[in-house]
Each structure stands twice: as structure tokens, then as C-alpha cells.
């Protein structure tokens, strides 16, 4: 028998037609499945809230590369986003579409741009804000909750990951309730300040245009500290029981947030796209056990694949320190393709 | 001069298309694997706009060159996305403005002024400096080399050649660098040992410029 | 260079602790994440509706092997199931736990057993019904909506797949509204009679106890007509654009249901566990295009991974012929871990 | 007789455990790959119950044997799941009842009566007959062979041996069959060419019975 190299390159097998049609077809599919919730601006590759713009309501616009579904288009609707700009897969959208989205949803009360901290996203949203300057009041919040990245002079800063989902829900609720642009922005900033995340991958996703995995992992390896764009992580470890994996993620988050006994958190266990729900619940069980061991109570939770990286297998943990206000906004009605309650 | 710029843009688009897989592969190693696809989309859009023939022409060749370059920059901003879209787009816009300001300076001096403005635009927007393992590590050495060549009295072809050579060397010299800007910075030490995709594409663009202007555009 | 054999065996990489703890830990995770919706009977491996039993309400009990999450435990709650029995992975639960569930949820109005048509599930539920005979009135509906299997003397009959999800929602709504056991059973039978499904796989899932994929597919192959237990399908085809794949699934369903121009359906595009949402929306777009070409209108839709087969990549399509009653029950409030609206 | 049954159950549990991977592999080819794990769980539960020593004993060895077999059947129903759990469990329950009814017949005749009842239980519950590529394709030939041996005046050891041999042959003979019951029937023609896992486990159980009763239980 011959020795075969351990690293197997997974073939690209996807439910797609032409590679260049993935994003527009996915948007059309979203629009066809949820005509009561969203309308699709196909030329601009934007998802808009059905029935918008809402006069007098602060509008929330987010966006980013595609491949993270349901983020962001699946979060457009009552109590969350007013528009989401979809870029090419893993590529920030461009200023033109952000400008179009901003103009489409402006209800006269200003627009909040929710931007995940990646150089591309930040720069494109920055150019977009310049394009409407003087016409529409735009505030920007940049999410940077990923503790896997050192926030130092030597990096582009922490990435925006799972905390973005929570922020969009919570700030969206505040906006729906009539908060001013300053208030909604303050709530968004507060969520970002109190949320931290970290993720790991069991397998790499495959960018369709490339056709091969972004990184190759051995059969017994995990990539710890990955982002959502198939970037390699900070370190590689041997595969371990999920109770260990959960420790690797929860520990740094708890430290960074300086969570202490008696604190209450929203615990969000997120699948990376290729991980089935049964595993996410097993992972959530480990996370809950770890937190309870630290005397941290879980006030609210979210388990599912909400910010993904194509078909990557793996999970991320996000913890958000809760207070009464945040709980109230979290519980408020939301009606989007991916999150819905109380309505 | 408009024709020279258009020739360069077309040649650059071809080179980018040809090297797109390689650029994306470099990006996959320390980023997200889309740099080649992104630029290919952008330069494809520029060529489509050129083919449409909708860029207005005047009787001033300089004005036409400026508009062509500005249009190209806008197309990049509108179609590339990611980090490279705003950065290259801004670079083209600034270069276009510098060209307009350079009036009737000699070609070599115009090029230096434009490249200087481009570098300023990129470093201003991206808040990066030399040695951070970005496209600037091709462009800054290129600017220095072009400036030296110009100062030494070289003619425009030699100035462009010096810039292209320095950019290629600069791109290769990114391999041992630790990335501290852009996506590659997330990797920390693991970014060392890989060539920066943006520096690589920058070198390709400057080589295309030298080739488009030179005796053998196919070279 | 050497030729490497095309069929790659994917390694088992899962977010788990010990193999034998997967099901109980996933149940505990579900319970911890949704304490307002479910309570977990761990010794019996059952998921029970929180606050149950509901006096005077017909109770719905379903169950089956694990590995299909969120089916069935994720569908326990208001307007859907009262209990779900979780078997070992891909293995029918046993009569004892079905008996315990039936006793736990009985509110005096009778209990409907919803059984997917697999020999094991049918036999175990049959024995369970015998165990409570004379004490609790039990009706049974067996779902068999999978058109990939010939319903003939030469098979165990069609399998119960995606239609089961729709049936649990719709019959659950009728029960919540106070329908009698006979009425709710009739509604369930009607859903089963008007629903058909078919699925395909791009990759095989890996049963944890086995550790290797149940079937190996070449890099360019799809398995058409798969069930949800990793059984090989009816035939193997070359990978094709999803618009073709969707044709292969929608065609036989439309024929079997004898759908015609002007009919209205609920279109359910389901992910098999390892397929990300972006692909499901692309697939849904193809399904919607095909149906619109046939003059069949989509009255309601559901897109997501609701009945899965571990980490299998692939999708299934279920179409349910709608009438006003079914639409009304579909739209009625539901509050479960996996489906929630209007409440 | 209770001791013989207990010895058989323990030996059978060991054989099932040993062959569990093989049984699951057979099941993976035409089913869902869990047959070995399922039976291993069930027979493990039987052994645990035997170890607990909680099965009541009386002064009637036959009654004790009947109760032991019935307890084993209940454990199988309670722990195996899938198709095989109810089928084997019911088979054990029926065999237990047949044993009770057989009173003080000779051992060989008791075995035939019990196996006959087991086969009847399985085919009644599973609505299957011979030739459908199920466990019955090991058990029915075994029953026929045992009956013939008994009629030919063989003593009990030879009767069990004939049953075990016929079951093994029957299991092997399922390979060319088209499955028309159980999960394998979904495959249609593709079920041909694989040995049925249930028939294989049935043959293992009967071989263990012959071995447990015979001179060399380890054989
Ligand atoms: N702050 C920055 N300043 C200058 N160049 C940068 C900066 N950030 C990234 N780059 C350049 O952009 C390149 C990556 O471009 P691209 O892959 O298109 O964008 P993204 O990282 O958004 O996917 C890097 O190789 C680097 O040269
Ligand atoms: N209707 C039936 N009658 C008799 N035996 C059956 C029937 N259906 C299945 N079997 C047997 O059960 C075996 C499969 O058992 P197992 O794998 O434990 O159950 P499952 O198919 O539920 O996973 C088959 O190999 C076959 O021998
Ligand atoms: Mg990118
Ligand atoms: Mg990139
Ligand atoms: Mg099974
Ligand atoms: Mg089986």
C-alpha cells in the first residue's frame, strides 16, 4: 500500500449554475421566497425592506461580501436592517451600491451604516458616505468583535464577525421604536463594545471563482481563530472534543470582556455553513457548561448558522454582556428571512 | 497621450486577466483568495467602457487623457470592491488630477507626478506606509526609482522601465515582511514567507505601462 | 505524477465529545437554548413541550433516528409537536420512549403519532401504541412522500421525508386550534396525500459510530433519489448546474402529484445539513423558475435545512398542493426552536 | 436450561460485539450502516441485565429459562430500535412463549418449536416471506434444516448444528437477491450483490447457539 498524503483537497461541489450568477440568483431566490419581507434591487445587488422607506425612521444599511448568508440580506425587515448590499463572494460591495441603498431607504431621519471591520468594507463604505455627504445624514459604526485578532498597531484591527448579527438586531429594534440617529448609533456602539467572538474551522470553504479550498487542513486538524473569509486562522491544533474546542473560544472571550461571576450574557453559537444543527447543539451544551462553571448566566441565546463562510465546517462563539436595555431590544419584534419573533 | 493611456489600460487588463489565478492564489495564502478575480472584474469593466467609446473627447489630448484615467479610476471604484477597489481607484483618480496639474511637463516628469499622487492617495486612504506588506511596497520603490532615473536625465521609456523593475523587486521583497495592514495582518507571523498579492498586481500594472510605451508592447 | 483515485473518503470531523454522548448532549443543548419552548426528558431521550400537557388538546408525538435536526425536537412547541422521541443516530427510537412521550403529553383528547415510513419507525411506533392501548386513544399517520422510491409490492413503500415537516406544522396548528383527534388526523392524512418530495446528495454524511461515509461519490458525481439516512439513492449522475438538478427533483414530483397549470403549492427547498444557505437560495430560484414555467404558483415557501442527514451536502424539494385550509393552518402561530412566526 | 440460555446469550453478545463493524458495513452498503451498532447495544443491555442478577428464579428451570428469554426479548425491544429491534425482540418473546408451551418435550423439539415461533413472529410483524432478502432468509432455511434433522432422529446438538449451517448458507444466499422489504428495498436493483446484514446477524446468533450448546463453546 502506498502512503497517501494526509491533506485531502475537497472538490468543489455546489448547488450553482454559472459562478458569476451565484450572487444574483441567490438574491432572486431570497426575494422570491420572502416577497412580504424584502424586495431585491438586482442591478445594484441590494436587498431592501419591503414597504420601505419608512418616513421618520432611522434606516440601517449594512453589507459586505457574499458567502456569509443569511448575513446580511436575511436580516432585512421589520426591526432589523432596511437594506443590505451584497458584494461578490468574500468581496466588499462597492460604493455605488451602498450609495443606492442609502438613498433608497432614507426616511429623513438619517442612515446608520453598519460596517464589519475589514479594510475593503471600511474603505468602500467611507467612499459611499462621501457620495451622499450633505444630502443624507450618515453615521457609521464599525464592528470589531473578533478576539482572535490582536487589536494593535500591527494589524488592521479586529474583524467584525458574530457580534454584527446581534448589533443589527438590537440597533434595528431601537430604530424601529423611533430612536434618533444618535440614539441608535449609541446603542450600536454599546453592543459592539460588549460583544466578543472567536471561531474555528474543521474544514475550509471553497471560493467558487477559485475552485479549491482556501486552506487545507489535515484530517485531524482544526484551524483556530479563523475569520469568515476563509483566511487561515491564528494557529492550528489537533482535533479535540468539542468541550475543549469550546474552551479555546470561550476563554479568550470571557477574558477580553472581563466577564465576572453574576454577569448575564447572550450566548450565540454560530455554525460556519457546513456544520449541521445537531453539532451546534452539542457545542452549545459545552459552551453553557463552561459558562455555568464560571458563574456567568445565559440570559438569552441564539444557536444556528447566521454568519457563515460558504460551506466551511466549524463554529464560532459570541458573547454579549447584557443589561435590561439590550434584553428589551433583543426581545422586540423582528421579521426578517432569517430571524423572526413576536410578529 | 490619451491613446497611450488607453493602450496601457488595455494591455494591463490583459495582463491582469492572464495573472488573475496567480494573484488569487497569492491572496488565498494570506488573505481571502479574491484579488485576481476582483481586479479582473475591474479592468474588464474599464475595457468595456473603452470599447463603448463613450468617454468624451475634446481637442485637448491632455484633457482626454485625464478624463480617460479618471473614468478608469471610477470604474475600479464601482466594480472591484474589497480593499483594492477603493485603493487602486483612488490612485487612478489622484494620478488623473496630477496629470491635469502637470500641464505640459515632459512625459517622464508627468509620470513621476502621477505616480507620486497615486502613492499619496493610497497611503492616505489605507493609512499604510512602506514595509507593511502592501501594494505600497511595490509602488514606493517604483516611485523612488522613477524619480532617480528622471533626475539622472533618463528619457521617459527608461523612467517607466526603472519603475517597473523596482516594482517587481519590491513585490518580491514583500515575501519576508510581516503584514501589518489589510487582511494578511490577521495572520501575524504566519503572513511571513508569502508575496503580497497587491504588490504583485501593482508590479504587473507598471510593467504593462513600460511595455505599452516601449518598443515591444507584447514583451 | 501519480494518478490518485478520484473517490476521496472524507474524514470524520465533527463538533462532538464521545460518540455515545452526541444525542443526549444535543438534547441538553436544545433544552438549554430554548427553556421557554421545550423541556428535555433525558432518561427517555424525549423532547417535550414546555408547559405541557395541554388539557383537552390533541397531542402530537413524532420521533425518529437522530441526525435529522431540527427534525423532530426542533419542532416541539406551540402549534406543532407536543413531544419528539430521539433515537440513536439514524436509528428509530424504541417503544418505551414513545410510550413515555405518549403518556407525558396526553391531555385527554387523544394522541396522534406521526411516523415516517421506515420499517423500524413503523414497527416501534406500532409496539408503542400497543403498550398504551385501552388507556390512551392513539391515532397514527405514516408519512410516505418520497417519490424516489416506487410504492410497489417490491419495496417497503415510499419513505417519509420533507413532507413530514409540513405535516407536523399543519396538523399541529389544527390541534392547537382545538381540532378533535379525528379532525387532526384527517388534516395530517390530507397533507401527506398532497405532498411529495425528492432529494439528492453531493456528498455523503458520516455516521459517527461508523466513522466513514456511507457512500462515496466521485468529485463530479451526485446521488439522486437519496433518503435521509445516508442510504445510496436510486441512481448516480454527473454533477450538473442546479437548474438541471432542480428539474430532476421537481419533474417527478409534479408528475406524481399531477399538478397542473393554476395549482398553488407550498414550495419547500431543504438543505441536507452541510449545504449553506446561499446555495439553497440559488436552488430555490431554479425551483421557482421551473414551477413558474409550468404555470404553478407558489403560495407559500420554506427555504432552509429542516430535515437533514448529518453533514450531507445536497438538497431536497417538497411540494404541497395548497388549498385555503392548508394555507390557514400553515400561517397559524408556531413557536418552536426551528420554526416561529405570528407569536 | 436457564443456564444454557444464559450461556448462549452471553456468547451471542460477544459474537455480535466482535462482528458489529462487519454487520454495520454490510448495512452501509444497502441500508444505513447501523445494524451492528444497534444489535451490539441490545445484546450489551441483555448482558448487563444478566450481570445484575435481577431476573427472578423459581424452582422450575423451564420457567426460569422462559423468563430469561422473555427478558432478553424485552431488552432488545427497549434498546435496539430500528427494524431489527422489534423484529428480534418479538422473535425472542415468541420463542419464550413457545418454550413455555413446549413443556417437557425433548431439547431438539423445543428448539424447533421456539425457532418456528420466532420465524412466525418476525414474518407476522415484518410482513415478509422467504426470498425478500431479510433475516428470514437465514432463519427459514435454519428452521427447515432443524426440522429435517429432528425428523431424521438427530440429537439436539446436531439439530442446532444443522440450523446454524443452514442459516449461514441462507445468509450467503441473500447476496444475489433483490431486496423487497426494509431499507434495502429502496435501492431496487442496486440491492443485488450484497449480503443482507439481518440475515448475517441471524446466522451469527444461531452459530452461537450451536457453539454454546456444543462441546467447544469457543469454536
Ligand atoms: N491599508 C492598506 N493600504 C494599502 N494597501 C492595502 C491595504 N490593505 C490591503 N491592501 C492591499 O490590498 C491587497 C488585497 O486586495 P484584495 O484581495 O482585492 O482585497 P480584500 O483584502 O478586501 O479581499 C493586499 O494584498 C494589499 O496589497
Ligand atoms: N420487513 C422486514 N421483515 C424482516 N426483516 C426485516 C424487515 N425489514 C428489515 N428487516 C431486517 O432488518 C435488517 C436491518 O436492521 P437494522 O439495520 O437494525 O434496521 P434499520 O433498517 O431500521 O436501520 C435488514 O438487514 C433485514 O434483515
Ligand atoms: Mg475580499
Ligand atoms: Mg482578497
Ligand atoms: Mg437504522
Ligand atoms: Mg440499519
PDB file of C-alpha atoms in Angstrom, chain C residues 58-62 98 102 105-106 109-115 122 125-126 128-130 132-143 167 171 180-189:
ATOM      1  CA  UNK C  58     -54.969  16.556  20.889  1.00  0.00           C
ATOM      2  CA  UNK C  59     -51.271  15.872  21.409  1.00  0.00           C
ATOM      3  CA  UNK C  60     -48.853  15.230  18.555  1.00  0.00           C
ATOM      4  CA  UNK C  61     -45.931  12.867  19.047  1.00  0.00           C
ATOM      5  CA  UNK C  62     -43.307  12.219  16.443  1.00  0.00           C
ATOM      6  CA  UNK C  98     -42.602   6.514  22.613  1.00  0.00           C
ATOM      7  CA  UNK C 102     -47.377   9.496  24.727  1.00  0.00           C
ATOM      8  CA  UNK C 105     -48.297  14.663  26.615  1.00  0.00           C
ATOM      9  CA  UNK C 106     -51.741  13.082  26.714  1.00  0.00           C
ATOM     10  CA  UNK C 109     -58.145  14.263  23.823  1.00  0.00           C
ATOM     11  CA  UNK C 110     -56.019  11.558  22.270  1.00  0.00           C
ATOM     12  CA  UNK C 111     -52.555  11.409  20.754  1.00  0.00           C
ATOM     13  CA  UNK C 112     -51.526  11.418  17.114  1.00  0.00           C
ATOM     14  CA  UNK C 113     -48.361   9.502  16.284  1.00  0.00           C
ATOM     15  CA  UNK C 114     -46.625  10.932  13.246  1.00  0.00           C
ATOM     16  CA  UNK C 115     -44.382   8.231  11.836  1.00  0.00           C
ATOM     17  CA  UNK C 122     -43.341   1.898  11.879  1.00  0.00           C
ATOM     18  CA  UNK C 125     -44.425   3.034  16.986  1.00  0.00           C
ATOM     19  CA  UNK C 126     -46.752   0.078  16.450  1.00  0.00           C
ATOM     20  CA  UNK C 128     -45.641   1.591  21.479  1.00  0.00           C
ATOM     21  CA  UNK C 129     -49.285   2.067  20.552  1.00  0.00           C
ATOM     22  CA  UNK C 130     -49.944  -1.455  21.823  1.00  0.00           C
ATOM     23  CA  UNK C 132     -50.894   2.246  25.797  1.00  0.00           C
ATOM     24  CA  UNK C 133     -53.843   0.561  24.091  1.00  0.00           C
ATOM     25  CA  UNK C 134     -57.002   0.805  26.177  1.00  0.00           C
ATOM     26  CA  UNK C 135     -55.565   3.673  28.187  1.00  0.00           C
ATOM     27  CA  UNK C 136     -54.883   6.415  25.671  1.00  0.00           C
ATOM     28  CA  UNK C 137     -56.537   6.854  22.308  1.00  0.00           C
ATOM     29  CA  UNK C 138     -53.787   6.807  19.710  1.00  0.00           C
ATOM     30  CA  UNK C 139     -54.121   7.504  16.005  1.00  0.00           C
ATOM     31  CA  UNK C 140     -51.207   7.022  13.661  1.00  0.00           C
ATOM     32  CA  UNK C 141     -50.335   8.695  10.402  1.00  0.00           C
ATOM     33  CA  UNK C 142     -47.453   7.311   8.372  1.00  0.00           C
ATOM     34  CA  UNK C 143     -45.784   9.792   6.031  1.00  0.00           C
ATOM     35  CA  UNK C 167     -47.450  17.861   8.115  1.00  0.00           C
ATOM     36  CA  UNK C 171     -51.609  19.209  11.849  1.00  0.00           C
ATOM     37  CA  UNK C 180     -60.555  16.542  17.533  1.00  0.00           C
ATOM     38  CA  UNK C 181     -58.266  13.546  17.088  1.00  0.00           C
ATOM     39  CA  UNK C 182     -60.272  12.507  14.039  1.00  0.00           C
ATOM     40  CA  UNK C 183     -60.108  16.003  12.536  1.00  0.00           C
ATOM     41  CA  UNK C 184     -56.414  16.465  13.170  1.00  0.00           C
ATOM     42  CA  UNK C 185     -55.704  13.011  11.785  1.00  0.00           C
ATOM     43  CA  UNK C 186     -57.726  13.823   8.696  1.00  0.00           C
ATOM     44  CA  UNK C 187     -55.725  17.011   8.186  1.00  0.00           C
ATOM     45  CA  UNK C 188     -52.499  15.076   8.605  1.00  0.00           C
ATOM     46  CA  UNK C 189     -53.609  12.469   6.087  1.00  0.00           C
TER      47      UNK C 189
END
